[in-house]
XYZ file of C-alpha atoms in Angstrom:
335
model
C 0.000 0.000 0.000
C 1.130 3.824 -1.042
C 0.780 6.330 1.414
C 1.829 10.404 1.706
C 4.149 12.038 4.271
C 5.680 15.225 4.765
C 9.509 14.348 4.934
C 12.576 16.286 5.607
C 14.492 14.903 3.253
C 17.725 17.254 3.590
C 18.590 20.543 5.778
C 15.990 23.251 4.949
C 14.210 21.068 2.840
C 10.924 19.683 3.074
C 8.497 17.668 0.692
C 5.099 15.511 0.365
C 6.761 11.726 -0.108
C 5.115 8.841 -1.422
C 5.886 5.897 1.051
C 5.458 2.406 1.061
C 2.936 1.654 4.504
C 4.174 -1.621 6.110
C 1.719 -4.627 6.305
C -0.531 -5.044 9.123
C 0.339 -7.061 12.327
C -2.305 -9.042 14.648
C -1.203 -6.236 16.878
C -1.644 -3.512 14.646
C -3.889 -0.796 13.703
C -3.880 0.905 10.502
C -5.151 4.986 10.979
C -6.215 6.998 7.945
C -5.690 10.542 9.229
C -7.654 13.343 8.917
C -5.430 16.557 10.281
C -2.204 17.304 12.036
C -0.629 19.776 13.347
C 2.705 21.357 12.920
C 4.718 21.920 16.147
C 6.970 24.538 13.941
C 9.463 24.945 16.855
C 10.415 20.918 17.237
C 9.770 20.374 13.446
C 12.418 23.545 12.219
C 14.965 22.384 15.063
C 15.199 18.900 13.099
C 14.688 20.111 9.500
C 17.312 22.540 9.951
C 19.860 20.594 12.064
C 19.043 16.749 11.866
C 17.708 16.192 8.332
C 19.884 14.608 5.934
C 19.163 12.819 2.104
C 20.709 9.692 3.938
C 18.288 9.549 6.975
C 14.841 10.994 5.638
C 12.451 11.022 8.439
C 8.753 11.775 8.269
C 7.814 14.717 10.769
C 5.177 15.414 13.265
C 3.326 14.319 15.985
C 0.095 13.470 17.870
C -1.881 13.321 14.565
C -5.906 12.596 14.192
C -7.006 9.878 12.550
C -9.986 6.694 11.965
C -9.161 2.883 12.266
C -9.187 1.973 8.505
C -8.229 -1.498 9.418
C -7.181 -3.645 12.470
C -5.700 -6.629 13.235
C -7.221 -9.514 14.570
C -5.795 -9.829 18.158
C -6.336 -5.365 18.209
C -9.575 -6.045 17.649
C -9.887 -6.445 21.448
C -8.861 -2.771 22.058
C -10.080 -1.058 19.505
C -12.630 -1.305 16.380
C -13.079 -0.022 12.816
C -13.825 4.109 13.148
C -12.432 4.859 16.116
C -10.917 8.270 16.186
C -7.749 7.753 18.043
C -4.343 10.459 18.520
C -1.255 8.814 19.033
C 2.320 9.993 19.309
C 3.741 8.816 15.733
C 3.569 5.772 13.752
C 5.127 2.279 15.258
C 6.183 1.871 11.553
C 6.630 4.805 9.346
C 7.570 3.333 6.086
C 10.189 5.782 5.256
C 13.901 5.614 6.556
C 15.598 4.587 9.720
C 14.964 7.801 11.789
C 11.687 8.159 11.309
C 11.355 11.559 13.186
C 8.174 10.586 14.798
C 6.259 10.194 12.061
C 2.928 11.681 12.646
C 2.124 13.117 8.869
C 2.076 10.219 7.640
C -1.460 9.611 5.451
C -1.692 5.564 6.676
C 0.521 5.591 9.823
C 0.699 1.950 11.264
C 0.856 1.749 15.065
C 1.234 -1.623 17.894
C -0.871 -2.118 20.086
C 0.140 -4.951 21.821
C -0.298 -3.794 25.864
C 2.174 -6.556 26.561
C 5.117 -4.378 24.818
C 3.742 -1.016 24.744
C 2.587 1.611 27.359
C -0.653 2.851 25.702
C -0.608 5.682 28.329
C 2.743 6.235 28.897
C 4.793 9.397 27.081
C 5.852 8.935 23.340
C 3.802 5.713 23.086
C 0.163 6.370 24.064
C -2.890 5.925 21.502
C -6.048 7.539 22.914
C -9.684 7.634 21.524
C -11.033 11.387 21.010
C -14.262 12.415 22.509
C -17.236 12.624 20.472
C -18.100 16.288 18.931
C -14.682 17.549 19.071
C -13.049 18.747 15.333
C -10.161 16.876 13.865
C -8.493 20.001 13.142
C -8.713 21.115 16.763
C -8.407 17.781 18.364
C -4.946 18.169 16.202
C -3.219 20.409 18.678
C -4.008 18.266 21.814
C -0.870 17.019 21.993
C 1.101 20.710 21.536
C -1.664 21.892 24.195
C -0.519 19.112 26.138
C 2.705 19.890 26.587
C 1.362 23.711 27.463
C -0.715 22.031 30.112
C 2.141 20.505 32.016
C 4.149 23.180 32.056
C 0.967 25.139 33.803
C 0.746 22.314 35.763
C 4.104 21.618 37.126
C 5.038 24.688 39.027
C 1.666 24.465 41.086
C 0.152 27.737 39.709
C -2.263 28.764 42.063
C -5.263 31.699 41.652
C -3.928 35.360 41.981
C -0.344 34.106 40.381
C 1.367 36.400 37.834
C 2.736 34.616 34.748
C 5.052 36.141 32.181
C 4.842 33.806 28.897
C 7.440 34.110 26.804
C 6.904 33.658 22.995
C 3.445 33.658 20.912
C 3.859 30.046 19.172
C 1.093 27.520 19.257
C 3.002 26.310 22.566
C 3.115 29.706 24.160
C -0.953 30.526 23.056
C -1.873 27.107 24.901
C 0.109 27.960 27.802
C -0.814 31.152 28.554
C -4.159 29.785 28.529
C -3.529 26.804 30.485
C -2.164 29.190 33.049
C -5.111 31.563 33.424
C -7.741 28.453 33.870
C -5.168 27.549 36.948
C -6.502 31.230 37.785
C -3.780 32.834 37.221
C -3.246 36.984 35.844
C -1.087 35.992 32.561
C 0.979 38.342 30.386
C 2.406 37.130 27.015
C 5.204 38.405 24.825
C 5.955 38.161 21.362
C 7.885 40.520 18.488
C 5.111 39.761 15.780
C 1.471 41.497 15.785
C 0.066 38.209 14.472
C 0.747 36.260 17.287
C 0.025 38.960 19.888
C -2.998 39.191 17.805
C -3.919 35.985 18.646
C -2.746 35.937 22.107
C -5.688 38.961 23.015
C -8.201 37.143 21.053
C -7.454 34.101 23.625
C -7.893 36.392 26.287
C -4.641 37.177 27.730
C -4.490 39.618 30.490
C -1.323 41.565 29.021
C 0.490 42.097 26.210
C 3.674 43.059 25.751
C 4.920 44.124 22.058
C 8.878 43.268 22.381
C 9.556 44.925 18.706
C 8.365 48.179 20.611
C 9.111 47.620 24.657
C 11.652 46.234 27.356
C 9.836 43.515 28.540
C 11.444 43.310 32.215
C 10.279 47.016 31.907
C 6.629 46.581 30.581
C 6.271 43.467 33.585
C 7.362 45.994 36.232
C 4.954 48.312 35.367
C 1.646 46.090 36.297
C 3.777 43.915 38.522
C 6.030 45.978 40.252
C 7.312 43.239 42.221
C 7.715 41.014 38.890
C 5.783 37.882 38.024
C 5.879 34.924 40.215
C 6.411 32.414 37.310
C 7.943 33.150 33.634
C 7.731 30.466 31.218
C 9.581 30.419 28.122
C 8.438 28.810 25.170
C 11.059 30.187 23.086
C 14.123 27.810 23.200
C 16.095 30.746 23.199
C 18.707 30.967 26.133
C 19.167 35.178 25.255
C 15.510 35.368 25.591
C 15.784 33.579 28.685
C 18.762 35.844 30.454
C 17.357 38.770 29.661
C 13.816 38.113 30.998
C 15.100 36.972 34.801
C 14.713 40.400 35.881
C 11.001 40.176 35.491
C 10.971 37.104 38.127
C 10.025 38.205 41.536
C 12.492 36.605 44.029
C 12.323 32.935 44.675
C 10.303 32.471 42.087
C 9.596 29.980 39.589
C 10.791 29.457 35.718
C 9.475 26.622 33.313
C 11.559 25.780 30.353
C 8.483 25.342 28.108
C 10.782 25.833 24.638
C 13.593 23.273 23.676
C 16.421 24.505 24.759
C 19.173 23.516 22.628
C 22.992 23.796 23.246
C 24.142 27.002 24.049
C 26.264 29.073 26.919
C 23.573 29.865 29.438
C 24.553 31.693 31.888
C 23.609 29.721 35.232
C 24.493 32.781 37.175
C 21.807 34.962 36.227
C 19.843 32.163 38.158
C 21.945 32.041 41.197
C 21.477 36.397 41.622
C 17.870 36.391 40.781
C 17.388 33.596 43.560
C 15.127 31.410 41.376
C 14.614 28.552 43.562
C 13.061 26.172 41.403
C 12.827 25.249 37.592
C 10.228 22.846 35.430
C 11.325 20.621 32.425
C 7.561 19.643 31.274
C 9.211 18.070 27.911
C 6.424 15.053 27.033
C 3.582 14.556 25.766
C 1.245 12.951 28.797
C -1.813 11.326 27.570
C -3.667 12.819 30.548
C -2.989 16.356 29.629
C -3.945 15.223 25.663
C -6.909 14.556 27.494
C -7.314 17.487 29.709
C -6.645 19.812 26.477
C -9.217 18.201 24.610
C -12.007 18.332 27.392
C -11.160 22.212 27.659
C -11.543 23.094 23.923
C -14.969 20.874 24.272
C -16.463 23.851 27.420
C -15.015 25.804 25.611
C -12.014 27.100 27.815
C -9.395 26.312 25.658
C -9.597 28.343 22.194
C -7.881 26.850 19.243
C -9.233 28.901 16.534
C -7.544 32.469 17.371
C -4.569 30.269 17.289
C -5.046 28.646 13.569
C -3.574 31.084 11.000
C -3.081 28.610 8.528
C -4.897 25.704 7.258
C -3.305 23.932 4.225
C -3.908 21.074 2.214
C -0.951 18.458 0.918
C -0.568 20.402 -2.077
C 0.504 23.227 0.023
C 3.544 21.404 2.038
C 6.297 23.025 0.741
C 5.077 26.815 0.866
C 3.773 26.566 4.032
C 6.943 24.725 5.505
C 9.359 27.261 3.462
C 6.919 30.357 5.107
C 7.258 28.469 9.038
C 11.158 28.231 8.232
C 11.872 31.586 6.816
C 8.974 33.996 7.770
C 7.932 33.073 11.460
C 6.233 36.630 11.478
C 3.384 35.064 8.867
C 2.216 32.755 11.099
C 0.954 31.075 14.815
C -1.047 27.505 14.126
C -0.732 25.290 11.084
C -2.669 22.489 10.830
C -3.366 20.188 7.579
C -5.903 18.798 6.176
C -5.582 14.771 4.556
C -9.040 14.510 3.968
């Protein structure tokens, strides 16, 4: 069987693959999806830095999709239809690094519960609640990862929150923080994405093309924010927003940080005395996100400024690589 994938075949480079599917297992369930999402700050990091034409790897993750066919033992988990999300494809029918391998049109996936941890990180396959839109249900697992980070640090009513960065991860964060109760401020450089971030009712925003942000926090806060989260991956972003932290407070590393020459010491004078890694995806926060965009408390659709079909992969990955001004959620369709 054919299927379609959005590969990074080489460093920068990006394009809609056919792919062989692997046969189906007793064990295995075969999902025809119907949207995904692109987490642009995990996908760029490996397009740009892990990609190679000898190790093509499909990208993505937590994609929606329908049982289109099942093996015979699976059968007892699961049936023909089901909506399910799962991490990325067992088998992704495309190179040896498969890159999680969520856009993949006909992504295979075990389900044996004797070798996999249906609810455990990076292996989970969940069934989506009835009423809730593919294209939405699409960013549970980015929300998810917002939801820990929210989570993690105990945020409490009456807490201020800096957010740091107006990607899909900082939009769901920000939110995740203010249904914890807390007064949330998010900055970004690009009007589109502090655009968004008012439409999804954030308390404050700060335009860091135009203000200092330590600054602009001081002003509402003048004793600075009890927790900053960045969701920016950037460690000059991060040094330079410490002075917004009141003392002893908290900081959640919400953005991959990659190598670089952070300066621990900026910590040490600030007196931060604790720090959150929430780096997973948690089925029970996939789950969380989803019931909250069901009430109604978690918005996706300020946060969607892009929906594209396959015949749009390589313009809309060239525009997330090279214009991140253009953009805040993309999510495709595979209808």
């Amino acid at each position: 069987m054919i299927g379609q994938a959005i590969v990074a075949v080489d460093k920068g480079k990006v394009e809609l693959r056919e792919v062989e599917v692997p046969p189906l297992g007793e064990w295995d369930i075969r999902i025809q999806l119907e949207a995904t999402a692109v987490s642009a700050g995990t996908e760029s990091h490996i397009i740009n830095t892990m990609a190679s034409a000898e190790d093509p790897g499909v990208l993505g993750y937590a994609p929606i999709g329908h049982i289109e066919d099942i093996g015979d033992q699976a059968k007892t988990l699961f049936a023909l239809g089901d909506r399910v999300s799962y991490f990325g494809a067992t088998r992704a029918g495309v190179g040896p690094g498969y890159r999680c391998g969520g856009h993949l049109s006909h992504g295979i996936l075990n389900v044996n519960p004797q070798t996999r941890d249906l609810l455990g990180p990076d292996q989970y396959c969940i069934k989506l609640p009835d009423g809730l839109a593919s294209e939405h249900a699409a960013f549970g697992g980015i929300a998810a990862v917002s939801s820990m980070g929210a989570t993690m640090p105990g945020t409490k009513p009456g807490d201020k929150v800096l957010v740091l960065g107006g990607g899909v991860i900082g939009q769901f964060a920000a939110q995740h923080f203010r249904m914890h109760g807390a007064e949330v401020a998010l900055c970004d450089l690009h009007t589109k994405r502090l655009d968004a971030a008012r439409a999804c009712g954030a308390d404050h925003i700060i335009d860091a093309a135009q203000q200092d942000t330590v600054e602009a926090v001081r002003e509402f806060w003048p004793d600075g924010a009890d927790i900053v989260s960045d969701t920016t991956g950037s460690y000059r972003v991060v040094e330079a927003s410490v002075g917004a932290l009141k003392r002893r407070g908290k900081f959640v590393f919400l953005g991959w940080c990659k190598g670089s020459d952070f300066n621990l010491e900026r910590f040490h004078g600030q007196n931060v005395f604790e720090a959150f890694f929430p780096w997973t995806l948690e089925p029970a926060h996939v789950q969380h996100s989803w019931r909250m965009m069901l009430q109604g408390g978690l918005r996706v659709d300020p946060v969607i400024s892009h929906r594209g079909t396959l015949d749009q992969v390589s313009a809309l990955y060239n525009m997330i690589l090279t214009t991140p001004e253009k953009h805040v959620g993309v999510v495709f369709n595979w209808a």
